[in-house]
mmCIF file of C-alpha atoms in Angstrom:
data_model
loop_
_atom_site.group_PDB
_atom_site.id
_atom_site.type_symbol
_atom_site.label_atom_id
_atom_site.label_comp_id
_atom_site.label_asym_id
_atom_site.label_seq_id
_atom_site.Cartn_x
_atom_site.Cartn_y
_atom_site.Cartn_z
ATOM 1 C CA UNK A 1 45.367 -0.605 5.145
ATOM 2 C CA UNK A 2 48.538 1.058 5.602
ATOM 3 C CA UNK A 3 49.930 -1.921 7.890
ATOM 4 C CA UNK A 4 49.820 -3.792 4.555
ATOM 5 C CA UNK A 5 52.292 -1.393 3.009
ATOM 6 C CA UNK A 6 54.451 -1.084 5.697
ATOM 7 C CA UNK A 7 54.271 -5.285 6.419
ATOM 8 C CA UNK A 8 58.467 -6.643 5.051
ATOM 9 C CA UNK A 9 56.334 -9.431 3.194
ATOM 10 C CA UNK A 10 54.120 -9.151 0.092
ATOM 11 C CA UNK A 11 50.705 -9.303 0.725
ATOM 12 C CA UNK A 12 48.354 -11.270 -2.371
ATOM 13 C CA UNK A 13 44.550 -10.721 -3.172
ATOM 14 C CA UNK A 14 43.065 -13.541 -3.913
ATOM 15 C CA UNK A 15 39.610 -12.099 -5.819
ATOM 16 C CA UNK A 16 36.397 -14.151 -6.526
ATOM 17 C CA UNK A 17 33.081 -12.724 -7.317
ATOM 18 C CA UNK A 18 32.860 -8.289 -6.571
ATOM 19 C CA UNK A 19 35.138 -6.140 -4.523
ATOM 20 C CA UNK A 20 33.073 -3.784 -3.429
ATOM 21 C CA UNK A 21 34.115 -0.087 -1.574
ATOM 22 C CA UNK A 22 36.172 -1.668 1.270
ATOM 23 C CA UNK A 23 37.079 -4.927 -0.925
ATOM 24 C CA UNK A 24 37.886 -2.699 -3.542
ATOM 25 C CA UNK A 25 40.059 -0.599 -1.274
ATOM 26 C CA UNK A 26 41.813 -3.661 0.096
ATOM 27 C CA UNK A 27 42.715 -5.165 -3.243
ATOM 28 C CA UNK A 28 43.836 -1.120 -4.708
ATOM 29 C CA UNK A 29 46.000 -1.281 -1.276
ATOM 30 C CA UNK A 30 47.701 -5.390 -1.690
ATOM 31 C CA UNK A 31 50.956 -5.946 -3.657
ATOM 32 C CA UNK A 32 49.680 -8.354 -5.810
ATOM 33 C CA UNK A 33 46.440 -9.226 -6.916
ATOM 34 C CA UNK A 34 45.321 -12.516 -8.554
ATOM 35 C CA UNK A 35 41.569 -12.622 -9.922
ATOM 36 C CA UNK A 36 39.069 -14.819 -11.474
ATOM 37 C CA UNK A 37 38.486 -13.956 -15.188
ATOM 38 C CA UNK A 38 34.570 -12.873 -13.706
ATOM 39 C CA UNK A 39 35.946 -10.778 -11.167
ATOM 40 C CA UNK A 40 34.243 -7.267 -10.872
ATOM 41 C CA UNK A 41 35.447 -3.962 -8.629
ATOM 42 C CA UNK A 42 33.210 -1.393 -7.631
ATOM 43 C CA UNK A 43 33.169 1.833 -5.483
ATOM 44 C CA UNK A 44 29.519 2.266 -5.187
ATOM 45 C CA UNK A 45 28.567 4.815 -2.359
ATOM 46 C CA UNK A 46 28.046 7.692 -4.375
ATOM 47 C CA UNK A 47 24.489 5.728 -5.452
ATOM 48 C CA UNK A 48 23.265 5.897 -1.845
ATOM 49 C CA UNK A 49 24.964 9.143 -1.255
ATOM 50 C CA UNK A 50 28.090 8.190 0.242
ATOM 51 C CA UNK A 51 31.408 9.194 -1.822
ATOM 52 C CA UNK A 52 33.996 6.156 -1.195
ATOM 53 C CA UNK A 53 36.442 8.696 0.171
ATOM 54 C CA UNK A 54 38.918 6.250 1.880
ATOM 55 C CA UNK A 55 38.445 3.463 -0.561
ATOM 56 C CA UNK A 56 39.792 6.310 -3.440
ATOM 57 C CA UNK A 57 42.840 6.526 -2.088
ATOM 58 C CA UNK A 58 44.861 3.731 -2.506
ATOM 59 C CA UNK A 59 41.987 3.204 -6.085
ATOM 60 C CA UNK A 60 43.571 6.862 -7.160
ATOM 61 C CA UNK A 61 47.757 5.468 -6.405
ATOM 62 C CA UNK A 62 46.830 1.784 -7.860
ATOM 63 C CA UNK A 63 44.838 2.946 -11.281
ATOM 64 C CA UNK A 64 45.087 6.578 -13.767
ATOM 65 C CA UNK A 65 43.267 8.962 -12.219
ATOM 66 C CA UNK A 66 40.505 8.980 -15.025
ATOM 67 C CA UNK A 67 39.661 5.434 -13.932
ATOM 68 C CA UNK A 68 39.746 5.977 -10.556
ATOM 69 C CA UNK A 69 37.379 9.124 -10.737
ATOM 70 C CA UNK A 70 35.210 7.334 -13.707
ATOM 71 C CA UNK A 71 34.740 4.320 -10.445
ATOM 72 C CA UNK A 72 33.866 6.848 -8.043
ATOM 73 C CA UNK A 73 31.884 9.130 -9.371
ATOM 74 C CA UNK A 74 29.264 6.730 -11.262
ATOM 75 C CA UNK A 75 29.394 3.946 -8.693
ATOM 76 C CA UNK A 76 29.742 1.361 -11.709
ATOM 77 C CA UNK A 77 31.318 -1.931 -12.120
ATOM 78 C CA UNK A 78 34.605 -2.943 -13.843
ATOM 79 C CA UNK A 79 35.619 -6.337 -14.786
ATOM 80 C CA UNK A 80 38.322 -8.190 -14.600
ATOM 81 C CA UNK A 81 40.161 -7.436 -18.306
ATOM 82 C CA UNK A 82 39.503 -3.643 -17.546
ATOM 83 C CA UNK A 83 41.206 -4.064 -14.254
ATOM 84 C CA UNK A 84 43.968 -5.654 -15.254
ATOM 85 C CA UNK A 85 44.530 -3.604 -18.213
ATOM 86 C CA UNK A 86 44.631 0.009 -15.538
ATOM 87 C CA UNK A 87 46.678 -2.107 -13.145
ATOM 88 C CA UNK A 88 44.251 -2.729 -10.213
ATOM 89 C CA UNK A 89 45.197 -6.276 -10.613
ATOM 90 C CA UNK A 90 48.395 -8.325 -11.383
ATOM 91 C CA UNK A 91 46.555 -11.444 -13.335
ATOM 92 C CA UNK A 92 43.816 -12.835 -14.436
ATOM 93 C CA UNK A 93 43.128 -16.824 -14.418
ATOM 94 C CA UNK A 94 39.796 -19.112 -14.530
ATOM 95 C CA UNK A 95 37.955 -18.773 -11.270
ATOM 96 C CA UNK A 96 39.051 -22.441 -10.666
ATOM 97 C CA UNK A 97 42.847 -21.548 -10.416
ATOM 98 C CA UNK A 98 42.767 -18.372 -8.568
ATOM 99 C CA UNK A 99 44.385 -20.221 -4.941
ATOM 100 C CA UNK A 100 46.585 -22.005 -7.254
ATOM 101 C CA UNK A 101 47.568 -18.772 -8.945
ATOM 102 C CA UNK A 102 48.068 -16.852 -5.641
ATOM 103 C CA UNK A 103 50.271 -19.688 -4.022
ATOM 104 C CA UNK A 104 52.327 -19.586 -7.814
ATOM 105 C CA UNK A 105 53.213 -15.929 -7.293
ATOM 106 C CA UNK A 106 53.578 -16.939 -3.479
ATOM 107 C CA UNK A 107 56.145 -19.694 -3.911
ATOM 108 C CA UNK A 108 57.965 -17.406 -6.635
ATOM 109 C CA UNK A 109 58.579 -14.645 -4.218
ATOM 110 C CA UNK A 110 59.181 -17.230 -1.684
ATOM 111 C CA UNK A 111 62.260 -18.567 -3.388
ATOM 112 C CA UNK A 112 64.269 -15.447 -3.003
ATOM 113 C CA UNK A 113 66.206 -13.830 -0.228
ATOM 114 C CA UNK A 114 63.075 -12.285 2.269
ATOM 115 C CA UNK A 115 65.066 -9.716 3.161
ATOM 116 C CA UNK A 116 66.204 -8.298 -0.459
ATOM 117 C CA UNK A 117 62.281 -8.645 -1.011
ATOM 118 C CA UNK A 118 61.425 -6.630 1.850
ATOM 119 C CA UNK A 119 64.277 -3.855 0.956
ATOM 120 C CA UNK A 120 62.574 -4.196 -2.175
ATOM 121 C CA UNK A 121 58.810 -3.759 -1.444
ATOM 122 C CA UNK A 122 60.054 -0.658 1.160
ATOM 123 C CA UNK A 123 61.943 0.942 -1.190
ATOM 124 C CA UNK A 124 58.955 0.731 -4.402
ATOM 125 C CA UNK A 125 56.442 2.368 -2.058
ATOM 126 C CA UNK A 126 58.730 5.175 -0.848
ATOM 127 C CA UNK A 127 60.084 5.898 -4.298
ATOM 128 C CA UNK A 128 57.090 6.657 -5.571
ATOM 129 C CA UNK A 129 56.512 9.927 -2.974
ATOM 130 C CA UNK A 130 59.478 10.899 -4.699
ATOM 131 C CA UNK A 131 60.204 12.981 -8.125
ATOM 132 C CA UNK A 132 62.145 11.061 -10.267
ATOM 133 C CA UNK A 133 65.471 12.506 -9.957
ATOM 134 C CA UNK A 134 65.073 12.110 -5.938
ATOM 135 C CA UNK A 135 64.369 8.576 -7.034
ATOM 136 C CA UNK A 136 66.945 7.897 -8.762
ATOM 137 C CA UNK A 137 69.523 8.908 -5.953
ATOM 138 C CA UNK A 138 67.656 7.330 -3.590
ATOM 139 C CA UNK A 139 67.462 3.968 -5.465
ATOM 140 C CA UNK A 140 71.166 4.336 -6.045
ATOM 141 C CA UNK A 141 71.270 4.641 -2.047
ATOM 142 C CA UNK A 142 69.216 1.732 -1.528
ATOM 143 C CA UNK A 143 71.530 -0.631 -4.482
ATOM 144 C CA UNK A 144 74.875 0.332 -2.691
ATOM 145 C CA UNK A 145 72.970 -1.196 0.556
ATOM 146 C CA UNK A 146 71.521 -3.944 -1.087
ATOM 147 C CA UNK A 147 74.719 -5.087 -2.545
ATOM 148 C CA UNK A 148 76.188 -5.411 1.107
ATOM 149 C CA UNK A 149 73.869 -7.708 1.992
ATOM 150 C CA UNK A 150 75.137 -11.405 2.076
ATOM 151 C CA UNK A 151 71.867 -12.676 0.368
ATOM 152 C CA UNK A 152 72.647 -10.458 -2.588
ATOM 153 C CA UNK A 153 76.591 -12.562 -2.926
ATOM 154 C CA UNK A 154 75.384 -15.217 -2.431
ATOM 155 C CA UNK A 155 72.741 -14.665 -5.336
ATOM 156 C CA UNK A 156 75.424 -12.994 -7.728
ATOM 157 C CA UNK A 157 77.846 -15.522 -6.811
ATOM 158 C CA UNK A 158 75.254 -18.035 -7.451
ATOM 159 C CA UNK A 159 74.688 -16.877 -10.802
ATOM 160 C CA UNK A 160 77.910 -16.622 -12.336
ATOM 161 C CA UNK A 161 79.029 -20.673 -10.865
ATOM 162 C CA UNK A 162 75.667 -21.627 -12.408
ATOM 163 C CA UNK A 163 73.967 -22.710 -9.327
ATOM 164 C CA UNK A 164 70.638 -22.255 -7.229
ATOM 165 C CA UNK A 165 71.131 -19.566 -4.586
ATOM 166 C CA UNK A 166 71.307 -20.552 -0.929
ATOM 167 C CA UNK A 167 70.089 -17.505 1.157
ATOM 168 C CA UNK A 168 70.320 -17.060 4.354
ATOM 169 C CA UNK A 169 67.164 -14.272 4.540
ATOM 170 C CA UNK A 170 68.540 -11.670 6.617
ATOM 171 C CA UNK A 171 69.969 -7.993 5.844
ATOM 172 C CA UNK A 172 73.638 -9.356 7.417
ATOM 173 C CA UNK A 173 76.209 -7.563 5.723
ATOM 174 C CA UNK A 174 79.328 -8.624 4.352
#
């Protein structure tokens, strides 16, 4: 689970049908998460006596705490709306146009510079170890950075002539 945080690239859940304990932990754990409206997530060991210890960790960062510990404790279901509203998914389409809706998000991410998104995606997860005002410095650290990068010219440049961006995908500097 933790390779998918560390991994440059976002990583998208596709969901159909239940994530169960370790399905459950894997979609808590991915960047983005596109399920079927019928969807359901569940943490169920503590019916057979088996508190989902590992799958609770990334559930207890992804959703509030009293959600998290609600799923663990009682071993019930949630559906898709409920997920969605405490943030253990991203979206919610017909069952039907899940793939479509995963290669969507896919393609959209796809379109800008890789490595501004995986500055990006490196920087979220560590910021949030952080207290806010460590945060905030931090993310100041990581903007003067970002703005070296050639991508990040290219796209300001880009915007102000009015044009589609042409990156080149790497962290070269200027």
């Amino acid at each position: 689970m933790m390779l998918i945080r560390r991994m440059e690239i976002p990583v998208i859940a596709e969901v159909r049908g239940i994530a169960a304990a370790a399905g459950c932990q894997l979609v808590a754990t991915c960047d983005v998460v596109v399920a079927s409206d019928t969807s359901k997530f569940v943490v169920p060991g503590q019916k057979v006596g088996l508190f989902c210890s590992t799958p609770g960790i990334p559930l207890a960062r992804a959703v509030p705490h009293k959600i998290a510990l609600d799923m663990l404790l009682t071993g019930e279901p949630i559906d898709a709306q409920t997920a969605l509203r405490c943030g253990l998914v991203s979206r919610i389409v017909p069952e039907k146009d899940v793939k479509f809706e995963a290669l969507k998000v896919a393609e959209q991410i796809g379109q800008h510079s890789r490595a501004v998104t995986a500055l990006g995606k490196k920087f979220f997860y560590s910021q949030t170890e952080l207290g806010v005002s460590d945060a905030y410095r931090f993310g100041g650290k990581i903007m003067t950075e970002n703005l070296k990068f050639k991508d990040a010219q290219e796209g300001i440049n880009a915007f102000v002539e009015k044009r589609k961006p042409s990156f080149r995908h790497t962290d070269e500097k200027v």
